[in-house]
PDB file of C-alpha atoms in Angstrom:
ATOM      1  CA  MET A   1      18.598 -71.544 114.663  1.00  0.00           C
ATOM      2  CA  GLY A   2      22.007 -73.392 114.827  1.00  0.00           C
ATOM      3  CA  ALA A   3      23.632 -75.271 111.934  1.00  0.00           C
ATOM      4  CA  GLU A   4      22.797 -78.444 113.814  1.00  0.00           C
ATOM      5  CA  ASN A   5      19.035 -77.489 113.861  1.00  0.00           C
ATOM      6  CA  ILE A   6      18.951 -76.496 110.137  1.00  0.00           C
ATOM      7  CA  MET A   7      20.334 -79.618 109.096  1.00  0.00           C
ATOM      8  CA  SER A   8      17.814 -81.380 111.441  1.00  0.00           C
ATOM      9  CA  GLU A   9      14.923 -79.524 109.875  1.00  0.00           C
ATOM     10  CA  TRP A  10      16.305 -80.258 106.170  1.00  0.00           C
ATOM     11  CA  LEU A  11      16.528 -83.873 106.749  1.00  0.00           C
ATOM     12  CA  ARG A  12      12.885 -84.004 108.264  1.00  0.00           C
ATOM     13  CA  TRP A  13      11.629 -82.582 105.331  1.00  0.00           C
ATOM     14  CA  THR A  14      13.887 -84.201 102.646  1.00  0.00           C
ATOM     15  CA  ALA A  15      14.310 -87.690 103.864  1.00  0.00           C
ATOM     16  CA  PRO A  16      10.580 -89.016 102.980  1.00  0.00           C
ATOM     17  CA  ALA A  17      10.807 -87.363  99.577  1.00  0.00           C
ATOM     18  CA  ALA A  18      14.125 -88.847  98.947  1.00  0.00           C
ATOM     19  CA  ALA A  19      12.749 -92.286 100.082  1.00  0.00           C
ATOM     20  CA  LEU A  20       9.923 -91.847  98.022  1.00  0.00           C
ATOM     21  CA  VAL A  21      11.849 -91.348  94.786  1.00  0.00           C
ATOM     22  CA  SER A  22      14.188 -94.259  95.454  1.00  0.00           C
ATOM     23  CA  LEU A  23      11.083 -96.623  95.857  1.00  0.00           C
ATOM     24  CA  THR A  24       9.538 -95.330  92.776  1.00  0.00           C
ATOM     25  CA  ALA A  25      12.668 -95.027  90.447  1.00  0.00           C
ATOM     26  CA  PRO A  26      12.504 -97.978  87.925  1.00  0.00           C
ATOM     27  CA  ALA A  27      15.102-100.646  87.908  1.00  0.00           C
ATOM     28  CA  TYR A  28      15.960-101.356  84.253  1.00  0.00           C
ATOM     29  CA  ALA A  29      18.565-103.873  84.348  1.00  0.00           C
ATOM     30  CA  VAL A  30      16.627-107.236  83.908  1.00  0.00           C
ATOM     31  CA  GLN A  31      18.139-110.601  83.805  1.00  0.00           C
ATOM     32  CA  TYR A  32      15.976-112.760  81.436  1.00  0.00           C
ATOM     33  CA  MET A  33      18.079-115.994  81.336  1.00  0.00           C
ATOM     34  CA  SER A  34      21.026-117.558  83.082  1.00  0.00           C
ATOM     35  CA  VAL A  35      23.827-119.092  81.043  1.00  0.00           C
ATOM     36  CA  ALA A  36      22.664-122.487  81.983  1.00  0.00           C
ATOM     37  CA  GLU A  37      19.255-121.735  80.818  1.00  0.00           C
ATOM     38  CA  ALA A  38      20.320-120.310  77.518  1.00  0.00           C
ATOM     39  CA  GLN A  39      22.704-123.212  77.009  1.00  0.00           C
ATOM     40  CA  LYS A  40      19.717-125.742  77.487  1.00  0.00           C
ATOM     41  CA  ALA A  41      17.474-123.543  75.309  1.00  0.00           C
ATOM     42  CA  ALA A  42      20.049-123.900  72.380  1.00  0.00           C
ATOM     43  CA  PHE A  43      21.373-127.177  73.036  1.00  0.00           C
ATOM     44  CA  PRO A  44      18.602-129.241  74.923  1.00  0.00           C
ATOM     45  CA  SER A  45      20.352-132.635  75.212  1.00  0.00           C
ATOM     46  CA  ALA A  46      24.010-131.960  74.620  1.00  0.00           C
ATOM     47  CA  THR A  47      26.743-132.098  77.132  1.00  0.00           C
ATOM     48  CA  LEU A  48      28.813-128.820  76.908  1.00  0.00           C
ATOM     49  CA  THR A  49      32.403-128.419  77.528  1.00  0.00           C
ATOM     50  CA  GLU A  50      33.845-125.197  78.508  1.00  0.00           C
ATOM     51  CA  VAL A  51      36.625-124.305  76.346  1.00  0.00           C
ATOM     52  CA  GLN A  52      37.241-120.608  77.078  1.00  0.00           C
ATOM     53  CA  PRO A  53      36.226-120.170  80.597  1.00  0.00           C
ATOM     54  CA  GLY A  54      32.964-118.162  81.117  1.00  0.00           C
ATOM     55  CA  ARG A  55      32.784-117.353  77.551  1.00  0.00           C
ATOM     56  CA  VAL A  56      32.691-120.338  75.011  1.00  0.00           C
ATOM     57  CA  TRP A  57      31.412-123.751  75.404  1.00  0.00           C
ATOM     58  CA  LYS A  58      31.567-126.781  72.767  1.00  0.00           C
ATOM     59  CA  THR A  59      28.674-129.404  72.530  1.00  0.00           C
ATOM     60  CA  ASN A  60      29.312-133.104  72.115  1.00  0.00           C
ATOM     61  CA  GLY A  61      27.811-132.699  68.835  1.00  0.00           C
ATOM     62  CA  GLY A  62      29.874-130.041  67.117  1.00  0.00           C
ATOM     63  CA  GLY A  63      27.840-127.078  68.534  1.00  0.00           C
ATOM     64  CA  ILE A  64      29.372-123.894  69.982  1.00  0.00           C
ATOM     65  CA  PHE A  65      27.567-121.701  72.364  1.00  0.00           C
ATOM     66  CA  VAL A  66      29.236-118.113  73.002  1.00  0.00           C
ATOM     67  CA  LEU A  67      28.346-115.761  75.581  1.00  0.00           C
ATOM     68  CA  ASP A  68      29.237-112.113  74.834  1.00  0.00           C
ATOM     69  CA  HIS A  69      28.266-108.524  75.642  1.00  0.00           C
ATOM     70  CA  VAL A  70      27.753-105.442  73.341  1.00  0.00           C
ATOM     71  CA  ILE A  71      27.070-101.781  74.432  1.00  0.00           C
ATOM     72  CA  GLY A  72      23.553-100.809  73.958  1.00  0.00           C
ATOM     73  CA  LYS A  73      23.364 -97.179  73.819  1.00  0.00           C
ATOM     74  CA  HIS A  74      24.967 -96.587  77.214  1.00  0.00           C
ATOM     75  CA  LEU A  75      24.872 -99.990  79.071  1.00  0.00           C
ATOM     76  CA  TYR A  76      25.754-103.718  78.472  1.00  0.00           C
ATOM     77  CA  ILE A  77      23.718-105.914  76.859  1.00  0.00           C
ATOM     78  CA  ASP A  78      24.614-109.645  77.566  1.00  0.00           C
ATOM     79  CA  TYR A  79      23.785-112.173  74.831  1.00  0.00           C
ATOM     80  CA  ALA A  80      24.557-115.644  73.989  1.00  0.00           C
ATOM     81  CA  VAL A  81      25.003-117.112  70.257  1.00  0.00           C
ATOM     82  CA  ALA A  82      24.586-120.969  69.719  1.00  0.00           C
ATOM     83  CA  ILE A  83      25.997-121.940  66.203  1.00  0.00           C
ATOM     84  CA  GLN A  84      25.706-125.429  64.702  1.00  0.00           C
ATOM     85  CA  GLY A  85      27.304-126.260  61.400  1.00  0.00           C
ATOM     86  CA  GLY A  86      28.733-123.016  61.071  1.00  0.00           C
ATOM     87  CA  ARG A  87      25.280-121.276  61.142  1.00  0.00           C
ATOM     88  CA  VAL A  88      23.265-119.640  63.840  1.00  0.00           C
ATOM     89  CA  LYS A  89      21.102-121.672  65.682  1.00  0.00           C
ATOM     90  CA  ARG A  90      19.970-119.297  68.336  1.00  0.00           C
ATOM     91  CA  VAL A  91      20.556-116.045  69.848  1.00  0.00           C
ATOM     92  CA  ASP A  92      19.326-114.885  73.291  1.00  0.00           C
ATOM     93  CA  ILE A  93      19.388-111.849  75.285  1.00  0.00           C
ATOM     94  CA  LEU A  94      20.484-112.777  78.869  1.00  0.00           C
ATOM     95  CA  ALA A  95      20.436-109.194  80.330  1.00  0.00           C
ATOM     96  CA  TYR A  96      19.211-106.075  79.027  1.00  0.00           C
ATOM     97  CA  ARG A  97      19.987-102.797  81.060  1.00  0.00           C
ATOM     98  CA  GLU A  98      18.882 -99.764  79.192  1.00  0.00           C
ATOM     99  CA  SER A  99      15.544 -98.040  80.073  1.00  0.00           C
ATOM    100  CA  TYR A 100      14.504 -98.158  76.405  1.00  0.00           C
ATOM    101  CA  GLY A 101      15.154-100.244  73.298  1.00  0.00           C
ATOM    102  CA  GLY A 102      14.252-103.821  75.192  1.00  0.00           C
ATOM    103  CA  GLU A 103      12.618-104.848  71.775  1.00  0.00           C
ATOM    104  CA  VAL A 104      15.819-106.450  70.663  1.00  0.00           C
ATOM    105  CA  ARG A 105      14.554-109.234  72.789  1.00  0.00           C
ATOM    106  CA  SER A 106      11.571-109.742  70.679  1.00  0.00           C
ATOM    107  CA  PRO A 107      11.906-113.379  69.236  1.00  0.00           C
ATOM    108  CA  SER A 108      10.892-112.176  65.764  1.00  0.00           C
ATOM    109  CA  TRP A 109      13.867-109.991  65.708  1.00  0.00           C
ATOM    110  CA  LEU A 110      16.448-112.330  67.103  1.00  0.00           C
ATOM    111  CA  ALA A 111      15.031-115.000  64.415  1.00  0.00           C
ATOM    112  CA  GLN A 112      16.542-112.868  61.932  1.00  0.00           C
ATOM    113  CA  PHE A 113      19.986-114.463  62.788  1.00  0.00           C
ATOM    114  CA  VAL A 114      18.804-117.947  62.574  1.00  0.00           C
ATOM    115  CA  GLY A 115      20.539-119.687  59.815  1.00  0.00           C
ATOM    116  CA  LYS A 116      23.331-116.849  59.298  1.00  0.00           C
ATOM    117  CA  SER A 117      26.800-117.829  58.625  1.00  0.00           C
ATOM    118  CA  GLY A 118      30.222-115.998  58.503  1.00  0.00           C
ATOM    119  CA  ALA A 119      29.555-115.385  55.013  1.00  0.00           C
ATOM    120  CA  SER A 120      26.101-113.621  55.437  1.00  0.00           C
ATOM    121  CA  PRO A 121      26.205-109.590  55.063  1.00  0.00           C
ATOM    122  CA  LEU A 122      24.424-109.033  58.681  1.00  0.00           C
ATOM    123  CA  LYS A 123      23.938-105.086  58.120  1.00  0.00           C
ATOM    124  CA  VAL A 124      21.287-103.525  60.039  1.00  0.00           C
ATOM    125  CA  GLY A 125      18.553-101.921  57.639  1.00  0.00           C
ATOM    126  CA  SER A 126      18.931-104.450  54.903  1.00  0.00           C
ATOM    127  CA  ASP A 127      19.078-107.979  55.948  1.00  0.00           C
ATOM    128  CA  ILE A 128      18.526-107.317  59.818  1.00  0.00           C
ATOM    129  CA  ARG A 129      15.711-104.911  60.731  1.00  0.00           C
ATOM    130  CA  ASN A 130      16.410-101.809  62.461  1.00  0.00           C
ATOM    131  CA  ILE A 131      14.009-101.304  65.603  1.00  0.00           C
ATOM    132  CA  SER A 132      12.994 -97.461  65.972  1.00  0.00           C
ATOM    133  CA  GLY A 133      14.168 -96.387  69.457  1.00  0.00           C
ATOM    134  CA  ALA A 134      16.931 -99.302  69.772  1.00  0.00           C
ATOM    135  CA  THR A 135      19.026 -98.135  66.810  1.00  0.00           C
ATOM    136  CA  LEU A 136      22.358 -98.627  68.665  1.00  0.00           C
ATOM    137  CA  SER A 137      21.256-101.588  70.238  1.00  0.00           C
ATOM    138  CA  SER A 138      20.145-103.076  66.933  1.00  0.00           C
ATOM    139  CA  MET A 139      23.512-102.151  65.105  1.00  0.00           C
ATOM    140  CA  HIS A 140      25.637-103.212  68.198  1.00  0.00           C
ATOM    141  CA  LEU A 141      23.954-106.788  68.494  1.00  0.00           C
ATOM    142  CA  THR A 142      24.188-107.277  64.994  1.00  0.00           C
ATOM    143  CA  GLU A 143      27.980-106.586  64.962  1.00  0.00           C
ATOM    144  CA  GLY A 144      28.255-108.537  67.771  1.00  0.00           C
ATOM    145  CA  VAL A 145      26.665-111.726  66.205  1.00  0.00           C
ATOM    146  CA  LYS A 146      28.964-110.926  62.769  1.00  0.00           C
ATOM    147  CA  ARG A 147      31.926-110.915  65.122  1.00  0.00           C
ATOM    148  CA  ILE A 148      31.306-114.202  66.676  1.00  0.00           C
ATOM    149  CA  LEU A 149      30.559-115.913  63.508  1.00  0.00           C
ATOM    150  CA  ALA A 150      33.719-114.540  61.963  1.00  0.00           C
ATOM    151  CA  ALA A 151      35.576-116.233  65.139  1.00  0.00           C
ATOM    152  CA  TYR A 152      33.689-119.617  65.591  1.00  0.00           C
ATOM    153  CA  GLY A 153      31.454-119.997  62.450  1.00  0.00           C
ATOM    154  CA  HIS A 154      33.513-122.466  60.383  1.00  0.00           C
TER     155      HIS A 154
END
């Protein structure tokens, strides 16, 4: 049997299996909200003006909307923080790419940030609950919100 026939025979048997694996392999990158949807959820009736392209917007009522991303365990988490009067008004997860740890999208977990200011400790394990199986995502999102408050929460 020549090399060409061996390759043809190999493809005949492996191509269907490869196709099946690619069809059944889960896709973990999930887009939950667009930037516009997150802005509307945070500031329903406000007019937003972009002050830092693709990253920071100010509202006509003094609010600030910041788009950011942090590393989960291996992949980026896109999230947004809405600030009003120097305090977190809302945190939304826009895209989550990890295969586990998506519990950081839980409304009850995200609600822990509401009302926090730049003076708040924001520490996982004390004032922010850790999520088992999402420890790094919990820590990195908390650090991200803290960084945004330090920069824009005054």
